[in-house]
Coordinates of C-alpha atoms in Angstrom, one line a residue:
M1 CA 71.0 93.9 156.6
Q2 CA 73.1 97.0 157.1
T3 CA 76.1 94.7 156.9
R4 CA 75.1 93.4 153.6
L5 CA 74.4 97.0 152.3
R6 CA 77.9 97.9 153.3
S7 CA 79.3 94.8 151.5
W8 CA 77.4 95.8 148.3
L9 CA 78.5 99.4 148.6
K10 CA 82.1 98.3 149.0
S11 CA 82.2 95.8 146.1
R12 CA 85.3 96.8 144.1
N13 CA 85.6 98.1 140.6
V14 CA 87.6 95.2 139.1
T15 CA 88.6 97.2 136.1
L16 CA 91.3 98.7 138.0
S17 CA 93.5 95.8 137.3
L18 CA 93.2 96.3 133.7
G19 CA 94.0 100.1 134.0
L20 CA 97.1 99.1 135.8
W21 CA 98.1 96.8 133.0
L22 CA 97.6 99.8 130.5
V23 CA 99.8 102.1 132.5
G24 CA 102.4 99.2 132.8
S25 CA 102.4 98.6 129.1
L26 CA 102.4 102.2 128.0
T27 CA 105.2 103.5 130.4
G28 CA 107.6 101.8 128.1
C29 CA 106.6 104.2 125.3
A30 CA 109.6 106.5 126.0
E31 CA 112.5 107.9 124.0
Q32 CA 114.7 104.9 124.1
P33 CA 117.0 104.9 120.9
V34 CA 117.8 101.2 120.9
P35 CA 117.9 99.6 117.3
A36 CA 115.3 97.3 116.3
V37 CA 115.9 93.5 116.1
E38 CA 115.6 92.0 112.6
A39 CA 117.6 88.8 111.4
A40 CA 119.1 90.8 108.6
T41 CA 120.3 93.5 110.8
Q42 CA 121.5 91.8 113.9
Q43 CA 125.3 92.1 113.2
A44 CA 124.8 95.8 112.5
G45 CA 122.8 96.2 115.8
Q46 CA 125.6 94.6 117.8
N47 CA 127.9 97.3 116.7
A48 CA 125.4 100.1 117.2
S49 CA 126.0 102.6 120.1
V50 CA 123.2 103.0 122.7
E51 CA 122.2 106.4 124.1
E52 CA 121.7 106.8 127.8
A53 CA 118.0 107.9 128.5
D54 CA 115.9 109.0 131.5
V55 CA 112.4 109.8 130.4
W56 CA 109.5 110.8 132.7
Q57 CA 105.8 110.8 132.0
V58 CA 102.7 112.0 133.7
I59 CA 99.6 109.9 133.8
Y60 CA 96.0 111.5 133.4
V61 CA 92.5 110.1 133.4
S62 CA 90.6 112.8 131.7
D63 CA 91.7 116.0 133.6
Q64 CA 92.7 114.2 136.8
R65 CA 96.4 113.4 137.2
I66 CA 96.7 110.0 138.8
G67 CA 100.4 109.2 138.8
Y68 CA 103.7 109.2 136.9
A69 CA 106.2 106.9 135.2
R70 CA 109.8 106.8 134.6
S71 CA 111.9 104.8 131.9
Q72 CA 115.7 104.5 132.0
T73 CA 118.2 103.1 129.4
H74 CA 121.9 102.6 130.0
Q75 CA 124.7 100.2 128.7
S76 CA 126.9 97.9 130.7
G77 CA 130.1 96.0 129.7
E78 CA 132.3 96.1 126.7
G79 CA 132.7 94.3 123.4
E80 CA 130.8 90.9 123.4
N81 CA 129.8 91.4 126.9
R82 CA 128.0 94.6 126.2
V83 CA 124.3 94.6 127.2
V84 CA 121.5 97.2 127.3
L85 CA 119.7 97.7 130.7
Q86 CA 116.2 99.1 130.7
Q87 CA 113.9 100.0 133.6
S88 CA 110.4 101.2 133.6
D89 CA 108.4 102.1 136.7
S90 CA 105.0 103.5 137.0
Y91 CA 103.3 104.8 140.3
L92 CA 99.4 105.3 140.5
K93 CA 97.5 106.9 143.3
L94 CA 93.7 106.6 143.2
K95 CA 90.6 106.0 145.4
R96 CA 87.9 103.6 145.7
F97 CA 84.8 105.0 147.7
G98 CA 87.1 107.5 149.2
Q99 CA 89.8 104.9 150.3
A100 CA 93.3 105.3 148.9
L101 CA 94.6 102.7 146.5
N102 CA 98.4 102.8 145.5
L103 CA 99.7 100.7 142.7
E104 CA 103.2 100.2 141.2
T105 CA 104.7 98.4 138.5
H106 CA 108.5 97.8 138.0
L107 CA 110.1 96.2 134.8
K108 CA 113.8 95.6 134.3
T109 CA 115.1 94.1 131.2
K110 CA 118.5 93.0 130.0
E111 CA 119.0 92.9 126.1
T112 CA 121.7 92.7 123.5
P113 CA 122.5 96.0 121.8
A114 CA 120.6 94.5 118.8
G115 CA 117.5 94.4 121.1
E116 CA 117.4 90.6 121.8
L117 CA 115.9 89.9 125.1
L118 CA 118.2 88.1 127.6
A119 CA 116.3 88.4 130.9
Y120 CA 113.7 90.4 132.7
T121 CA 112.1 91.0 136.0
F122 CA 108.6 92.3 136.5
E123 CA 107.1 93.3 139.9
M124 CA 103.5 94.5 140.6
Q125 CA 103.1 96.1 144.0
N126 CA 99.7 96.7 145.6
P127 CA 100.2 97.1 149.4
P128 CA 99.1 95.6 151.7
A129 CA 99.0 92.6 149.4
A130 CA 102.2 90.7 148.7
S131 CA 104.0 91.6 145.4
T132 CA 103.6 89.6 142.3
V133 CA 107.1 89.0 140.8
S134 CA 107.9 87.4 137.5
E135 CA 111.5 86.6 136.4
G136 CA 112.5 85.4 133.1
E137 CA 115.7 84.3 131.2
V138 CA 116.1 83.2 127.6
R139 CA 118.4 80.1 127.3
E140 CA 118.7 78.0 124.1
G141 CA 115.6 79.1 122.6
T142 CA 113.4 78.8 125.8
L143 CA 112.3 81.5 128.1
H144 CA 112.6 80.1 131.5
I145 CA 110.1 81.9 133.9
Q146 CA 109.7 81.9 137.7
T147 CA 106.5 83.6 139.0
S148 CA 105.9 84.3 142.7
V149 CA 102.2 85.0 143.7
A150 CA 101.6 85.3 147.5
N151 CA 105.2 84.4 148.0
Q152 CA 104.6 81.0 146.4
A153 CA 107.0 80.4 143.3
K154 CA 106.0 78.5 140.1
Q155 CA 108.4 77.5 137.3
S156 CA 107.2 77.6 133.7
Q157 CA 108.7 77.8 130.3
L158 CA 107.8 79.5 126.9
K159 CA 109.3 78.5 123.6
W160 CA 111.1 81.7 122.4
K161 CA 111.4 82.5 118.8
P162 CA 113.9 84.8 117.2
T163 CA 111.0 86.9 115.9
F164 CA 109.8 87.7 119.5
H165 CA 110.6 91.0 121.0
S166 CA 111.2 92.6 124.3
P167 CA 108.6 94.8 126.1
S168 CA 110.6 97.8 124.9
Y169 CA 110.4 97.0 121.4
I170 CA 107.5 99.4 120.6
D171 CA 109.9 102.4 120.9
Q172 CA 112.6 100.7 118.9
F173 CA 110.1 100.0 116.1
F174 CA 109.2 103.6 115.4
Q175 CA 112.9 104.9 115.5
K176 CA 114.1 102.1 113.3
Q177 CA 111.2 101.6 111.0
P178 CA 109.1 104.8 110.9
L179 CA 105.6 104.2 109.5
Q180 CA 104.0 106.3 106.8
P181 CA 100.3 107.3 106.8
G182 CA 98.1 104.4 105.8
E183 CA 100.8 101.8 106.4
E184 CA 100.3 98.8 108.7
Q185 CA 102.8 96.6 110.5
S186 CA 102.7 93.8 113.1
F187 CA 105.2 92.0 115.4
S188 CA 105.2 89.8 118.5
M189 CA 106.2 91.1 121.9
L190 CA 106.5 89.7 125.5
L191 CA 104.0 91.1 127.9
P192 CA 105.7 90.3 131.3
E193 CA 102.5 90.9 133.2
Y194 CA 101.1 87.8 131.8
N195 CA 104.4 85.8 131.0
K196 CA 102.9 85.6 127.4
V197 CA 103.7 86.8 124.0
T198 CA 101.2 89.0 122.4
D199 CA 100.7 89.7 118.6
V200 CA 100.8 93.6 118.1
Q201 CA 99.1 95.3 115.2
L202 CA 100.0 98.9 114.2
K203 CA 98.0 101.0 111.8
A204 CA 99.2 104.6 110.9
L205 CA 96.4 107.0 110.2
D206 CA 97.8 110.4 109.3
Y207 CA 99.9 113.3 110.7
E208 CA 97.9 115.7 112.7
K209 CA 98.4 118.6 115.1
T210 CA 98.6 117.0 118.6
E211 CA 98.1 118.7 121.9
L212 CA 100.9 117.8 124.3
Y213 CA 101.3 118.6 128.0
G214 CA 100.9 122.2 128.8
G215 CA 99.0 123.0 125.8
E216 CA 102.0 122.7 123.4
E217 CA 101.4 121.4 119.9
A218 CA 103.4 119.0 117.7
E219 CA 102.7 117.4 114.3
C220 CA 102.6 113.6 115.2
L221 CA 101.7 110.6 113.3
H222 CA 98.4 109.0 114.8
V223 CA 99.0 105.3 115.1
E224 CA 96.4 102.8 116.3
M225 CA 97.8 99.9 118.3
K226 CA 96.0 96.6 119.1
Q227 CA 97.1 93.4 120.5
S228 CA 95.9 89.8 120.7
L229 CA 95.9 89.2 124.4
L230 CA 93.3 92.1 124.9
P231 CA 91.1 92.0 121.8
G232 CA 88.9 95.0 121.4
M233 CA 91.4 97.3 123.2
T234 CA 92.8 100.1 121.1
I235 CA 95.6 102.4 122.3
D236 CA 96.3 105.6 120.4
L237 CA 100.0 106.5 119.9
Y238 CA 101.2 109.8 118.7
V239 CA 104.6 109.6 117.2
T240 CA 107.0 112.4 116.1
R241 CA 109.0 112.2 112.9
E242 CA 112.0 111.4 115.1
G243 CA 110.1 108.2 116.4
K244 CA 109.4 109.5 119.7
I245 CA 106.0 109.0 121.5
P246 CA 105.2 112.1 123.6
K247 CA 101.5 111.1 124.1
T248 CA 99.3 107.9 124.3
V249 CA 95.6 107.7 124.8
A250 CA 93.5 104.6 125.8
D251 CA 89.7 104.3 126.6
F252 CA 89.3 103.8 130.3
L253 CA 86.0 103.6 132.2
G254 CA 84.2 105.9 129.5
S255 CA 87.1 108.5 129.9
A256 CA 90.7 108.8 128.3
M257 CA 93.7 107.5 130.0
I258 CA 96.5 109.7 128.8
T259 CA 100.3 109.6 129.3
Y260 CA 102.5 112.7 128.3
T261 CA 106.2 113.0 128.3
V262 CA 107.3 115.6 130.8
S263 CA 110.2 116.8 132.8
K264 CA 111.1 115.2 136.0
E265 CA 109.9 118.1 138.1
V266 CA 106.5 118.0 136.5
A267 CA 106.2 114.2 136.9
L268 CA 107.1 114.4 140.6
E269 CA 104.7 117.2 141.4
E270 CA 102.3 116.4 144.3
L271 CA 98.8 115.3 143.1
S272 CA 96.0 117.9 143.6
G273 CA 94.1 115.8 146.3
K274 CA 91.3 115.1 143.8
E275 CA 92.5 111.6 143.0
L276 CA 90.2 109.6 140.7
D277 CA 87.7 107.6 142.7
L278 CA 87.2 104.6 140.4
A279 CA 84.3 103.1 142.3
V280 CA 82.2 106.3 142.1
Q281 CA 83.0 107.1 138.6
T282 CA 81.9 103.7 137.3
L283 CA 78.5 103.4 138.8
I284 CA 75.6 103.2 136.4
K285 CA 72.4 104.8 137.8
V286 CA 69.1 102.9 137.4
K287 CA 65.5 103.2 138.7
P288 CA 65.4 101.4 142.2
I289 CA 65.0 97.6 142.1
P290 CA 63.3 96.6 145.5
G291 CA 64.6 93.4 146.9
A292 CA 67.0 93.1 143.7
H293 CA 69.1 90.2 145.1
D294 CA 66.0 88.2 146.0
T295 CA 64.2 88.5 142.6
E296 CA 63.3 85.6 140.5
R297 CA 63.7 87.5 137.2
V298 CA 64.4 90.9 135.8
V299 CA 64.3 92.2 132.3
Y300 CA 66.6 95.0 131.4
E301 CA 67.0 97.1 128.3
I302 CA 70.7 97.7 127.7
T303 CA 72.0 100.5 125.5
L304 CA 75.6 100.9 124.4
T305 CA 76.2 104.2 122.7
D306 CA 79.1 103.2 120.5
G307 CA 78.6 99.5 119.9
D308 CA 76.4 96.4 120.0
P309 CA 75.5 95.4 123.6
T310 CA 75.1 91.8 122.6
S311 CA 79.0 91.8 121.9
V312 CA 79.6 92.3 125.6
L313 CA 76.6 90.3 127.1
P314 CA 77.1 86.6 127.1
E315 CA 74.2 84.1 127.1
S316 CA 74.0 81.5 129.9
E317 CA 71.7 79.3 131.9
T318 CA 70.7 82.5 133.9
Q319 CA 71.1 85.2 131.1
K320 CA 69.3 85.5 127.8
V321 CA 70.1 88.2 125.3
E322 CA 67.8 89.6 122.5
K323 CA 69.1 92.2 120.0
L324 CA 66.7 95.1 119.5
D325 CA 68.9 97.3 117.2
E326 CA 72.4 98.1 116.7
H327 CA 72.8 99.8 120.1
R328 CA 70.0 98.3 122.1
A329 CA 69.5 94.7 123.6
R330 CA 66.9 93.2 126.0
L331 CA 68.6 91.2 128.8
T332 CA 66.5 88.7 130.8
V333 CA 68.4 87.6 134.0
Q334 CA 66.7 84.5 135.8
K335 CA 67.7 83.1 139.2
A336 CA 69.4 79.8 139.0
A337 CA 67.2 76.9 140.1
A338 CA 69.0 74.8 143.0
P339 CA 70.4 71.7 141.5
Q340 CA 68.8 68.3 142.5
E341 CA 71.0 65.7 140.6
F342 CA 74.7 65.4 140.9
P343 CA 76.1 63.4 138.0
A344 CA 79.8 63.4 137.3
A345 CA 80.9 66.8 136.1
D346 CA 82.0 66.9 132.5
V347 CA 84.3 69.8 132.4
D348 CA 87.7 70.6 131.5
A349 CA 90.4 69.9 134.1
E350 CA 91.2 73.6 134.5
Y351 CA 88.2 74.1 136.5
L352 CA 89.3 71.6 139.1
Q353 CA 93.0 72.1 139.3
P354 CA 94.9 74.5 141.3
S355 CA 96.5 77.6 139.5
Q356 CA 98.6 80.5 140.6
F357 CA 95.5 82.6 141.5
L358 CA 93.3 79.8 142.8
Q359 CA 95.7 77.7 144.9
S360 CA 93.1 75.1 145.9
D361 CA 96.0 73.0 147.2
D362 CA 97.1 75.5 149.6
S363 CA 96.8 74.2 153.2
R364 CA 94.8 77.2 154.5
V365 CA 92.5 77.0 151.6
V366 CA 91.9 73.4 152.3
E367 CA 91.4 74.0 156.0
H368 CA 88.8 76.8 155.4
A369 CA 87.0 74.4 153.0
K370 CA 86.9 71.6 155.6
Q371 CA 85.7 74.0 158.2
A372 CA 82.9 75.3 156.1
V373 CA 81.6 71.9 154.8
Q374 CA 82.0 69.8 158.1
S375 CA 80.3 66.6 157.6
E376 CA 78.0 67.8 154.7
T377 CA 78.0 65.4 151.8
N378 CA 75.4 67.1 149.4
P379 CA 77.5 69.0 146.8
W380 CA 75.0 71.9 146.5
K381 CA 74.7 72.3 150.3
Q382 CA 78.6 72.1 150.5
A383 CA 78.9 75.0 147.9
V384 CA 76.3 77.1 149.9
Q385 CA 77.9 76.4 153.1
M386 CA 81.4 77.5 151.7
E387 CA 79.8 80.7 150.2
K388 CA 78.3 81.5 153.7
Y389 CA 81.7 80.8 155.4
V390 CA 83.6 83.1 153.2
H391 CA 80.9 85.9 153.6
E392 CA 81.1 85.5 157.5
H393 CA 84.8 85.0 158.0
L394 CA 86.2 87.5 155.6
R395 CA 85.4 90.4 157.7
K396 CA 88.1 93.0 157.0
K397 CA 86.9 94.8 153.8
N398 CA 90.2 96.1 152.6
F399 CA 89.7 98.2 149.4
S400 CA 93.4 98.9 148.9
T401 CA 94.1 95.4 147.1
A402 CA 93.6 95.3 143.5
L403 CA 93.7 91.5 143.0
A404 CA 95.0 89.1 145.6
S405 CA 95.3 85.3 145.1
A406 CA 93.2 82.8 147.0
G407 CA 96.3 81.6 149.0
E408 CA 97.1 85.1 150.3
V409 CA 93.3 85.7 151.0
A410 CA 93.1 82.6 153.0
K411 CA 96.1 83.7 155.1
N412 CA 94.9 87.3 155.7
M413 CA 91.1 86.9 155.4
E414 CA 90.7 90.5 154.1
G415 CA 89.7 92.1 150.8
D416 CA 86.5 92.8 149.0
C417 CA 84.5 91.2 146.0
T418 CA 87.6 89.8 144.1
E419 CA 89.0 88.3 147.3
H420 CA 85.7 86.8 148.2
A421 CA 85.4 85.4 144.7
V422 CA 88.8 83.8 144.4
L423 CA 88.8 82.3 147.9
L424 CA 85.5 80.7 147.3
A425 CA 86.4 79.4 143.9
A426 CA 89.7 77.8 145.4
M427 CA 87.7 76.3 148.3
L428 CA 85.2 74.7 145.9
R429 CA 88.0 73.2 143.9
A430 CA 89.5 71.9 147.2
M431 CA 86.3 70.0 147.6
K432 CA 86.5 68.6 144.1
L433 CA 83.7 70.9 142.9
P434 CA 84.4 72.7 139.6
A435 CA 84.6 76.4 140.0
R436 CA 85.4 79.6 138.1
V437 CA 85.0 83.3 138.5
A438 CA 82.6 85.7 136.8
V439 CA 82.9 89.5 136.3
G440 CA 80.2 92.1 135.5
L441 CA 77.9 94.6 137.3
V442 CA 75.9 94.1 140.4
Y443 CA 73.2 96.2 141.7
I444 CA 74.0 98.4 144.8
P445 CA 70.7 99.2 146.6
S446 CA 71.9 102.1 148.7
R447 CA 73.0 104.0 145.4
A448 CA 70.3 102.6 143.1
S449 CA 73.1 101.9 140.7
F450 CA 75.2 99.1 139.1
G451 CA 78.9 98.9 139.7
G452 CA 81.7 96.5 138.8
H453 CA 81.8 93.2 140.6
M454 CA 83.3 89.7 140.7
W455 CA 81.6 86.5 141.9
T456 CA 81.9 82.8 141.7
E457 CA 80.2 80.0 139.7
V458 CA 80.1 76.3 140.5
Y459 CA 79.4 73.5 138.1
L460 CA 76.7 71.2 139.3
D461 CA 73.9 69.3 137.6
G462 CA 75.3 69.9 134.2
R463 CA 75.4 73.8 134.5
W464 CA 77.3 76.7 136.0
I465 CA 75.4 78.1 139.0
P466 CA 76.4 81.6 140.3
L467 CA 77.4 82.1 144.0
D468 CA 78.3 85.5 145.6
A469 CA 80.2 85.3 148.9
T470 CA 80.3 89.1 149.1
L471 CA 76.4 88.7 149.7
G472 CA 76.3 85.3 151.3
K473 CA 72.6 84.6 150.3
G474 CA 72.9 81.0 149.2
G475 CA 73.2 82.0 145.4
I476 CA 72.0 85.1 143.6
G477 CA 68.9 86.7 142.2
A478 CA 68.6 88.6 139.1
G479 CA 70.6 91.7 140.4
H480 CA 73.8 90.6 138.7
I481 CA 74.6 91.2 135.0
K482 CA 77.5 88.9 133.8
L483 CA 80.0 90.1 131.2
A484 CA 82.6 87.4 131.3
D485 CA 84.1 84.5 133.2
S486 CA 87.5 82.8 133.6
S487 CA 89.1 79.6 135.2
L488 CA 92.1 81.7 136.1
S489 CA 94.2 78.9 134.9
E490 CA 97.6 79.4 133.4
N491 CA 96.3 78.2 130.0
A492 CA 93.3 80.5 130.1
P493 CA 93.4 83.9 128.5
A494 CA 95.3 86.4 130.4
P495 CA 93.5 86.8 133.9
L496 CA 93.2 90.7 133.4
A497 CA 91.5 90.2 130.1
I498 CA 88.2 89.2 131.7
F499 CA 87.9 92.7 133.0
L500 CA 88.0 94.3 129.4
P501 CA 84.1 94.1 128.8
I502 CA 83.6 96.3 131.9
L503 CA 86.5 98.7 130.8
Q504 CA 84.7 98.9 127.4
A505 CA 81.1 99.3 128.7
V506 CA 81.4 101.7 131.7
G507 CA 80.7 105.2 130.7
K508 CA 79.0 104.1 127.4
L509 CA 76.4 101.6 128.8
S510 CA 73.0 102.5 130.1
I511 CA 70.4 100.2 131.9
D512 CA 66.8 100.5 132.0
V513 CA 64.8 98.2 134.3
K514 CA 61.7 97.0 132.4
E515 CA 60.3 94.2 134.5
T516 CA 60.9 92.5 137.9
T517 CA 59.5 89.4 139.3
P518 CA 60.0 89.3 143.1
G519 CA 61.3 86.2 144.8
T520 CA 61.3 84.9 148.2
A521 CA 64.0 86.1 150.5
R522 CA 66.5 83.4 151.5

C-alpha cells in the first residue's frame, strides 16, 4: 500500500510541458529588426539591411524566477546569397515534489532578408530523456521535415504557402506594421514544436503604463495574442512604439508566467534556490475521500472562479456533468463496468496505429506487451495484465522527465504517470487493442488533494474504459476527473494541447466532495 501511496504522490504535473511550449514560443519575442514578409514588399525586403541583435530575457512565474532566454540575429553571405540566421534558446529550472527538473529549448532558423523561411532546427532537451529534434527545409513550396523522437527519425511534409511565416515573425510584425489601439490583425506562423502552422490573432487594446523589470515603467500597447493550435490560451504582449516587446504575460497554473527583456548579467544571475515546485503549487485540496480509488461513484461540485466548469469537463461513459450556474457544475464520476462482449472495434485507425509518441511497432514495446499477455486471449484480461505489468516493471520513478515517448520508456523503464500512460497505450496497440491517453486530475490520498495526472483508455465493448498503470489496480474508481484525451497521432491536435484544460483550471478550480459510494477493493 505504501508503494501505491508513493506512486500517487509522485504523479507528475503534466501541465509542465505546456509551460515549456509557452516559454519556447515567447522567447522569440525579442528586439529583432528583420522586415516583415508580404508579397508586395518582398523585393524591398531583399535589399533591406539587417541589424545584429543579442537580446536576453528573464522568465518568472509570479515572483519566482525560473529561468532565462536569449535571442540572437545576424546576417551571413553577400548579394543573392545573403541570409538571416536567428537563434532562440530558453533554459528553465523547476522542481516537482522537491526534485530538480531542467528543461531547454533551442531554435535556429535560416531566412531571406525579406523574412521568408528557408530552414529551421528545433530541439527540446529534458535530461535524462533523449532530446526531441525537428529539422525542416522549404523546397519548391513544401516544408520537408525530419523529426527524431527517442532517436527514431520520421519524415513528413507540410504544404508551404507564401503567406506562412517563420517563428520569429511576431517581432517583425510589430516593427513593420505597428498596430493602433482597437485594431486587429491575423497571420499564419510555423510552430516548430508541433511541426504545424498556427493561425495567430492579434487584438490591440490601448497604450498603458507598464511595469518592466526592476520597477521601471514604459508606455506600451497592450496586445492580446491567441492562436489556433491552443484555443483558449491568451498571451498578453506589451509593445513599445518602436515595435519592441519588453514584457509578455501568460496565465500559468493560476499564476502569471512573465518574461522581461533584461541585460545579460541579470539573465545569467543564479536562481535564489526557491525554484517553483509545480507539483505542490498545483494541488487542489479537498475533504478526504476514504478508499477513493476503490469507489463505485463520487459526486463532486466543481467551481471555476472565472469561467464555466462545463467548458473543461467532458462527458463520457464514466463522467456526467450538470451545469448548476455560470461558475458551478455537478460532476458525477462512475467506475467503468468490466466489458463482457468484444465485438470488432469501430474506431478510427489513429487509435490503433503507431505514432511518434506511441511507437506500438517498437520491438521493445512489442516484447513488453507479449510478456505481459502471455497466453491470455480475453481482450479485457489482456488489458488488465498489461496495466499490471507496466505498474510492476516501471520501477524507477524519475520525475525529471517532462514527456518521454513509449519507445524510450520501453528501453529505460523509468518515469512517472505520463511514462506509465504512453507505454501502456503503445502496448495495447501492439496487441491490436485501440488505445489513447487521458489527462485530468487524480486524488492523492496522502495529501487529501487532487493533482495533475495522465492515464490510459482502452476501447472495448463499444466504449472507452480507463486504466491507470501508475496505480495498477485493474481499472480505476471514481478518484479521477478527466479533462481531455488524445490519440497522440500526428493528425491529432498538437500533443501538448491536451494539457491546456489543466493549465486553465488549476489555481481557479475548487472541488467539493458531495457524495461517495464505496466499492470493493480489487
